[in-house]
Coordinates of C-alpha atoms in Angstrom, one line a residue:
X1 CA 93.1 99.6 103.5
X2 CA 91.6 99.4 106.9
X3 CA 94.1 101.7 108.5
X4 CA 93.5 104.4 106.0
X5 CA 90.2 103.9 105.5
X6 CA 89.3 104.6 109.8
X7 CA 92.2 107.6 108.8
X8 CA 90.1 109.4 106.2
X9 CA 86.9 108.9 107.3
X10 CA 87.9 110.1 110.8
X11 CA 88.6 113.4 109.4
X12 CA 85.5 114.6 107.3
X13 CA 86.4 118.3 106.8
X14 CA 89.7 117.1 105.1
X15 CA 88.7 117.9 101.6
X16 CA 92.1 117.4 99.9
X17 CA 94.6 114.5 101.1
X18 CA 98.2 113.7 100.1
X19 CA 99.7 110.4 100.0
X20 CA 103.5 110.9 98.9
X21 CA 104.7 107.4 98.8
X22 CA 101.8 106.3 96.6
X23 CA 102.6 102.7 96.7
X24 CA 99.5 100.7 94.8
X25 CA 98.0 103.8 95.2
X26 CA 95.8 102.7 98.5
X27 CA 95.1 106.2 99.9
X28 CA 94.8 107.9 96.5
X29 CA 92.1 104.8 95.7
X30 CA 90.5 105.5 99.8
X31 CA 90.3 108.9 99.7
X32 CA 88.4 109.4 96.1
X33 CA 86.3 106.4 97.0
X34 CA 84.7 108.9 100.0
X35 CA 84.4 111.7 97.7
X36 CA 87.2 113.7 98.3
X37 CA 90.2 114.9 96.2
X38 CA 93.5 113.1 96.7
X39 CA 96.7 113.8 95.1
X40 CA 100.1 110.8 95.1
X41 CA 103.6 110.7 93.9
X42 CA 105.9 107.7 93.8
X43 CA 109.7 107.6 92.0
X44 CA 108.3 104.3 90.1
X45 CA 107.2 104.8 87.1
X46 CA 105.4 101.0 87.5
X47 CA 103.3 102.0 90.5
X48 CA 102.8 105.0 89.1
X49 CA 100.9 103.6 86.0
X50 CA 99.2 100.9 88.4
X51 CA 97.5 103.6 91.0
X52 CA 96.3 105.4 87.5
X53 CA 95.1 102.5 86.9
X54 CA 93.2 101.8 90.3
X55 CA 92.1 105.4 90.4
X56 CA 90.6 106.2 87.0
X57 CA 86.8 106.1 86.4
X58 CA 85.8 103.5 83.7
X59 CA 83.0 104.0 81.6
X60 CA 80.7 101.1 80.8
X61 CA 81.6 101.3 77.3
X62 CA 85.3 100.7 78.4
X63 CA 84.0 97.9 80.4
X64 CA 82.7 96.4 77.3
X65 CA 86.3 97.3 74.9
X66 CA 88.2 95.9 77.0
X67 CA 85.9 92.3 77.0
X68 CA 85.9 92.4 73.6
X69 CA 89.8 93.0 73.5
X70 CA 89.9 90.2 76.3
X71 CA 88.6 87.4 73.7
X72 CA 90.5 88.8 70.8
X73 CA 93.7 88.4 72.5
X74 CA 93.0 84.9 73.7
X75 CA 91.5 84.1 70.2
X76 CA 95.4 84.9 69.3
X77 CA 97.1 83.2 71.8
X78 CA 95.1 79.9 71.4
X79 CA 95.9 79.9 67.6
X80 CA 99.5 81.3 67.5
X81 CA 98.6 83.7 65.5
X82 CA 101.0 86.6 66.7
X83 CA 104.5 86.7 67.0
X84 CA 106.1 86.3 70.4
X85 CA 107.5 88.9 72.5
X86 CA 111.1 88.2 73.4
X87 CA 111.3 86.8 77.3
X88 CA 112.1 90.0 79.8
X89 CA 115.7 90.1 80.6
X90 CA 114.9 88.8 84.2
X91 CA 117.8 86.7 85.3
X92 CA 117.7 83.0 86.0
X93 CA 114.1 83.3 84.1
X94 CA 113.8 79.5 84.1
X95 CA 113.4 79.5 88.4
X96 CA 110.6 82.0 87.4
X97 CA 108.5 80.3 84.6
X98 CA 108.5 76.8 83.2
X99 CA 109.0 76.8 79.5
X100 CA 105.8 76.2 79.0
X101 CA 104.2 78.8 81.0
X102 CA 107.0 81.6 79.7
X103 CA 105.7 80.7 75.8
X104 CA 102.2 81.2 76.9
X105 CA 102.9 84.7 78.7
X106 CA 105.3 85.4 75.9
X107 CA 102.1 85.3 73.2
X108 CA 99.7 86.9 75.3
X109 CA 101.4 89.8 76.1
X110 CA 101.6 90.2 72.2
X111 CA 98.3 89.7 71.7
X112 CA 97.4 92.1 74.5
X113 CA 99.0 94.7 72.5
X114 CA 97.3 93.8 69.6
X115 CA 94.4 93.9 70.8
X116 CA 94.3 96.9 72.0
X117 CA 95.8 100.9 71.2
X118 CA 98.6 102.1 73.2
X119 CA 97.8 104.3 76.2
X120 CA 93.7 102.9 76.6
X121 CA 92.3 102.5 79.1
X122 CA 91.4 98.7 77.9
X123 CA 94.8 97.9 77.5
X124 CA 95.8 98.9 81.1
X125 CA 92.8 96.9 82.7
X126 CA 94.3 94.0 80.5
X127 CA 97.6 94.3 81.5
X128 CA 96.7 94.8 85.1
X129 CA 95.0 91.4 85.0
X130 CA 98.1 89.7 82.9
X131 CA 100.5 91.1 85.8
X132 CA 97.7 89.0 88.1
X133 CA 98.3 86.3 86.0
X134 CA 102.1 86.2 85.3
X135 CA 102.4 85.4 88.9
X136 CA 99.7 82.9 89.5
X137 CA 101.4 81.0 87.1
X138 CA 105.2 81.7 88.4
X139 CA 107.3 79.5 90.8
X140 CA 107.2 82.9 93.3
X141 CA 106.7 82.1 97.3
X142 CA 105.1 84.3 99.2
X143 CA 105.3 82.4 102.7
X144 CA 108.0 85.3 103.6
X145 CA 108.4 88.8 103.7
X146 CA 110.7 89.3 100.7
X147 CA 110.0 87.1 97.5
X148 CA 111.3 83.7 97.3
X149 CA 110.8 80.7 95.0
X150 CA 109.1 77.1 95.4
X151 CA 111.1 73.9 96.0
X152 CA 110.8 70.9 94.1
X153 CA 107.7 69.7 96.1
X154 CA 105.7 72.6 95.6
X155 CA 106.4 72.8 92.3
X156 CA 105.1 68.8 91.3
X157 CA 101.2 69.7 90.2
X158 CA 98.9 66.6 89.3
X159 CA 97.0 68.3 86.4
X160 CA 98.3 70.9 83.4
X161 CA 97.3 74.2 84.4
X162 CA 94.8 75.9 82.2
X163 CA 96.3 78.9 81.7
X164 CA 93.7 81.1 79.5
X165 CA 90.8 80.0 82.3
X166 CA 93.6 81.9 84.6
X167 CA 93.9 84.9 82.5
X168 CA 89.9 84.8 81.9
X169 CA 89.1 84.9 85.7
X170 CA 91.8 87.4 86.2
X171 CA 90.4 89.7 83.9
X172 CA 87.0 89.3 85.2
X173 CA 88.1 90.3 88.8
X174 CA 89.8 93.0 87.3
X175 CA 87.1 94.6 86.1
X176 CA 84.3 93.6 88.8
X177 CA 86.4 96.1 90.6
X178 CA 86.6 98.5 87.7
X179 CA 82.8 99.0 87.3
X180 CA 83.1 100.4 91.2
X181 CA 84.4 104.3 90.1
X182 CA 85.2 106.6 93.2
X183 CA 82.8 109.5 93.6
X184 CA 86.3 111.9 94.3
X185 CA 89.3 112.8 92.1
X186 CA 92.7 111.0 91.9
X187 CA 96.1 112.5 90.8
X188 CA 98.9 110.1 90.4
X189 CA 102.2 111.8 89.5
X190 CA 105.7 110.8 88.9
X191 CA 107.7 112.8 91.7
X192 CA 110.5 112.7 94.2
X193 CA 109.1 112.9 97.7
X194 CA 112.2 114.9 98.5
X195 CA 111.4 117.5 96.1
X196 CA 107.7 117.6 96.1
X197 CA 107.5 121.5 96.1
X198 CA 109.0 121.6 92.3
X199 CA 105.8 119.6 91.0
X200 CA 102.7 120.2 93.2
X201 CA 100.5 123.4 93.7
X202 CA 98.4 123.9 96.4
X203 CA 98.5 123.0 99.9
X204 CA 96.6 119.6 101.3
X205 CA 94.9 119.0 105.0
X206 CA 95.7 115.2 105.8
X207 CA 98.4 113.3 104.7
X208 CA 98.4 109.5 105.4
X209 CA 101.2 107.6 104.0
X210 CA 103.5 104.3 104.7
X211 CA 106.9 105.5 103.5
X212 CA 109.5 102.6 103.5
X213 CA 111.1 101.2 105.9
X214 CA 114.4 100.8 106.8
X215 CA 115.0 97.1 106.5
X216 CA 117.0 96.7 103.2
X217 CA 113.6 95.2 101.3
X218 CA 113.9 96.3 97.8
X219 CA 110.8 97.4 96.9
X220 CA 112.6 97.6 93.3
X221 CA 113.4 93.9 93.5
X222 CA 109.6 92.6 95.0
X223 CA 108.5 94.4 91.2
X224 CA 110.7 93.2 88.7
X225 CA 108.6 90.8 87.2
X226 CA 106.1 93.1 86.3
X227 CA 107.8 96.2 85.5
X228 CA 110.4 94.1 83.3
X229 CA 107.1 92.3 81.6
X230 CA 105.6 95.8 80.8
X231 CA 108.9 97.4 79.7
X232 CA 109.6 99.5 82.8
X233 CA 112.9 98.3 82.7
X234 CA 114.7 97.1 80.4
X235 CA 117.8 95.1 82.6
X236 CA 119.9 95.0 85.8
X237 CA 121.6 98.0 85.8
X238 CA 118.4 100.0 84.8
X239 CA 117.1 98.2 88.0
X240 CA 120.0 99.1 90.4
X241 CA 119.7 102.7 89.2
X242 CA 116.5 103.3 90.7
X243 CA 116.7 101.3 93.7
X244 CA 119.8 103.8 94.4
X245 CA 117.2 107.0 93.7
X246 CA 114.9 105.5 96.0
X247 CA 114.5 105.8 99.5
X248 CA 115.4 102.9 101.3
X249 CA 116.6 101.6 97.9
X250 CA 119.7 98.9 98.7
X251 CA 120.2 96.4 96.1
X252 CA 122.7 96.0 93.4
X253 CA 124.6 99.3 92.7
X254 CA 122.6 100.6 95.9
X255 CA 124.3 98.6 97.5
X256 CA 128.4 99.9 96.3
X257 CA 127.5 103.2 96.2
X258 CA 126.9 103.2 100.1
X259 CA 130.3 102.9 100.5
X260 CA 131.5 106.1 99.1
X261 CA 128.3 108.1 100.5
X262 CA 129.3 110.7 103.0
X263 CA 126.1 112.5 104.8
X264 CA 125.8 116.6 103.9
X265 CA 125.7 119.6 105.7
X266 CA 122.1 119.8 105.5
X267 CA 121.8 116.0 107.7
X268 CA 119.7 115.6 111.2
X269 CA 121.5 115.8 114.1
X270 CA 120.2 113.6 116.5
X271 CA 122.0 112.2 119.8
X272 CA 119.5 109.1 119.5
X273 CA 120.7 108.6 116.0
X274 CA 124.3 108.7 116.7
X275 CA 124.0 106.7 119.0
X276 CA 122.7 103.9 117.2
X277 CA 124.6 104.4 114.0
X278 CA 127.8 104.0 116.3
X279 CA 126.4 101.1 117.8
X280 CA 125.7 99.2 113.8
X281 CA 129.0 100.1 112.8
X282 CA 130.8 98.4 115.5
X283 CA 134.3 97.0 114.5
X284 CA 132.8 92.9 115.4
X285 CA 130.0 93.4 112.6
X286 CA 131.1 92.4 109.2
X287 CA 129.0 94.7 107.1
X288 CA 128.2 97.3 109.9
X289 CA 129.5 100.6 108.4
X290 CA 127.8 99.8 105.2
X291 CA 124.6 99.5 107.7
X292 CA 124.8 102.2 109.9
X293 CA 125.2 104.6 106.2
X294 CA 122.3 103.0 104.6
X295 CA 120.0 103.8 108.3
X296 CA 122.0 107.4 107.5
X297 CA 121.0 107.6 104.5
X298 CA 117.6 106.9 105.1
X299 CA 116.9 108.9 108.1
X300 CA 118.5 111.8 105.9
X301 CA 116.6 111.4 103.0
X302 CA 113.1 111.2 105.1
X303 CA 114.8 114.7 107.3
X304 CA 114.9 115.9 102.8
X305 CA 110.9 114.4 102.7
X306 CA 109.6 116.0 105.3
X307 CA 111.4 119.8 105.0
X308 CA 109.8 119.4 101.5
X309 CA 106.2 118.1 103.3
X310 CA 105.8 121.6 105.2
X311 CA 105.2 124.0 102.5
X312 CA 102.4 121.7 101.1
X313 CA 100.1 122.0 104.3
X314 CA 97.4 124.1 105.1
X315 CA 97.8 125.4 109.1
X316 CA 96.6 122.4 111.1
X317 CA 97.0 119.7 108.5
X318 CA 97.6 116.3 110.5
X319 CA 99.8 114.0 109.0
X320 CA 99.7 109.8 109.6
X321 CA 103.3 108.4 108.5
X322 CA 102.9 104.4 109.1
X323 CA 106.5 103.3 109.3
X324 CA 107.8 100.3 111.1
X325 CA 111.1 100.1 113.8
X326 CA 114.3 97.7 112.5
X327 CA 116.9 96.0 113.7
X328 CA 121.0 95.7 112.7
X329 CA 123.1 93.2 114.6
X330 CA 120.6 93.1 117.6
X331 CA 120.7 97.3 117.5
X332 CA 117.2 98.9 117.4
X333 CA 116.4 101.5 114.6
X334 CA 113.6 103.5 116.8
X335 CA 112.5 104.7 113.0
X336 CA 108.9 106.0 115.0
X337 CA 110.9 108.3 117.5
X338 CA 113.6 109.4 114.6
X339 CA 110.8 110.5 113.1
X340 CA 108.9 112.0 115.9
X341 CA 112.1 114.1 116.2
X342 CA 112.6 115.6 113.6
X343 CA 108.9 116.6 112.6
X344 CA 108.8 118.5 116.1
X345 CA 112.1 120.1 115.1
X346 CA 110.2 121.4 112.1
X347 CA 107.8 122.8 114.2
X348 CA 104.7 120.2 113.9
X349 CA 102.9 119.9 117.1
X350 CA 100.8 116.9 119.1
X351 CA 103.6 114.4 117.8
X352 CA 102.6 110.8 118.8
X353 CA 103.8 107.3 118.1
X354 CA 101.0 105.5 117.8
X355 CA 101.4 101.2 118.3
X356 CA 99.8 99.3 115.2
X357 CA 100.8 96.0 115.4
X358 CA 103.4 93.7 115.6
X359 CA 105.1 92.7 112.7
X360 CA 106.8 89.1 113.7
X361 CA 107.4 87.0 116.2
X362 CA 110.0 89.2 117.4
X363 CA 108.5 92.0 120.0
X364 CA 110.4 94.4 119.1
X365 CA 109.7 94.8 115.7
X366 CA 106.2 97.2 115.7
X367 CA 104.3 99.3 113.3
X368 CA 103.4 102.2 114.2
X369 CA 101.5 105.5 113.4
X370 CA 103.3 108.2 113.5
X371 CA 101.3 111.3 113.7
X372 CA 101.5 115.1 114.1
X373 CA 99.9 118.4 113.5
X374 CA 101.0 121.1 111.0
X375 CA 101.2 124.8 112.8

């Protein structure tokens, strides 16, 4: 939030910013909160709903629904008075949830939807604060940069867990922060970002954005608590699916489908890309041509992004890409150069890689900003 925040408040006469990997919907959320009028796609349908969700203005009389909905569903859950909905299809469910904790979720998400209409505003504030909740209660680590689970230890807890206090105090940050509406306008759409031009008008002049990376994180994966929870999908397959349509995506079916993936006609020719796709794919790494055509594939689907990106700007439109570098077998993905390359090939001028921070305790691995101006 900091990042973006010093971003769009650093350019005052941009009246109308673009953020096309929307994410939780940060710089959609930034850019209304200082008046101005942001527009965000994203290929999840789950994020998607969440930024709406962080972006929408709330009335006080929502405020109050959505309290009153609050008690009625735990009024439910307390007395079992609502049938059960069936546990997600998440597999190995039991590492996730104790049986205890998965028959409580289990009623409250039915009483959630009985407590409120479909497609209100209350029920989205609830269900944001229930996805809050589903993990607080979960066996989910977060000591690491993908998702892992507790060990024994960490899961032996002196005292039972109250587990509608947890929902209640959830709820109530929830809508602390939903009283606080942004002055600007938010559009969240559902959208490819390498085909952008087919579903938005107009042209923007900032774009800040934090793409993915290529580091083999499945941003699919990290979500599939809460989009199975809320019915975004529906089982493993569904899941692989979009990981494949995703950038970056590389899990499950992602995963085989690299193998047959050739690159097209329309690729980036880079020397500095060759050269380290040659230099994965080495002959003594067991996996390295499935690498160095998933860092292909990636670089050739953000070379698809960005020839999209240039008929949505308005002459001199600067554009922040936060991206961090990876490595394969010891072999540096420069992702902040790759990138710097082929926006000034596209004709972008004062192209800069701009040093964030480090990400570990490995030097090489850096965020940085990637920026450039629009002709």
């Amino acid at each position: 939030m900091k990042i973006v925040e010093e971003i769009v408040t650093g350019h005052d006469r941009a009246q109308r910013i673009f953020d096309p990997f929307c994410g939780t919907g940060t710089t959609a959320l930034c850019a209304a909160t200082h008046g101005r009028e942001s527009v965000t796609t994203d290929l999840n349908p789950f994020l998607v709903w969440l930024a709406r969700a962080k972006t929408a203005r709330y009335s006080a009389e929502v405020i109050d629904e959505t309290r009153n909905a609050c008690a009625h569903a735990i009024d439910l859950t307390l007395h079992r008075a609502i049938e059960p909905v069936p546990a997600p299809p998440i597999a190995n469910i039991e590492r996730w949830w104790s049986a205890d904790d998965l028959d409580f979720l289990r009623l409250l998400r039915a009483a959630i939807d009985h407590a409120t209409h479909s497609d209100t505003e209350a029920r989205s504030l609830l269900l944001v604060a229930f996805c809050r909740a589903l993990m607080r209660l979960s066996n989910a680590a977060f000591n690491h940069q993908s998702m892992s689970f507790k060990d024994d230890e960490q899961l032996t807890l002196p005292l039972e867990i109250d587990k509608v206090a947890i929902f209640e105090t959830e709820v109530r940050f929830v809508l602390r922060g939903a009283v606080e509406n942004p002055v600007g306008s938010a559009s969240v759409m559902l959208a490819d970002a390498r085909k952008l031009r087919q579903q938005i008008s107009g042209t923007f002049d900032l774009v800040v954005t934090s793409p993915p990376y290529a580091n083999r994180m499945s941003y699919i994966r990290e979500l599939r608590p809460y989009m199975y929870w809320l019915g975004f999908l529906s089982d493993g397959r569904a899941a692989g699916e979009l990981d494949w349509q995703t950038i970056g995506g590389t899990w499950g079916v992602a995963t085989s489908r690299l193998a047959n993936w050739e690159r097209s006609e329309r690729q980036f020719n880079s020397a500095q890309l060759t050269r380290v796709l040659r230099e994965i794919a080495h002959p003594d790494h067991k996996n390295g041509m499935i690498l160095s055509k998933y860092v292909a594939k990636y670089i050739d689907d953000m070379w698809a992004h960005f020839c999209e990106l240039t008929g949505l700007l308005s002459a001199g439109a600067e554009i922040h890409y936060i991206v961090g570098n990876s490595t394969f077998y010891g072999v540096l993905v420069p992702t902040e150069h790759l990138f710097a390359e082929m926006l000034a090939e596209l004709g972008f001028s004062h192209v800069e890689c701009r040093p964030i921070r480090k990400r570990n305790s490995n030097k090489s691995l850096i965020e940085f900003d990637v920026v450039a101006r629009w002709k």
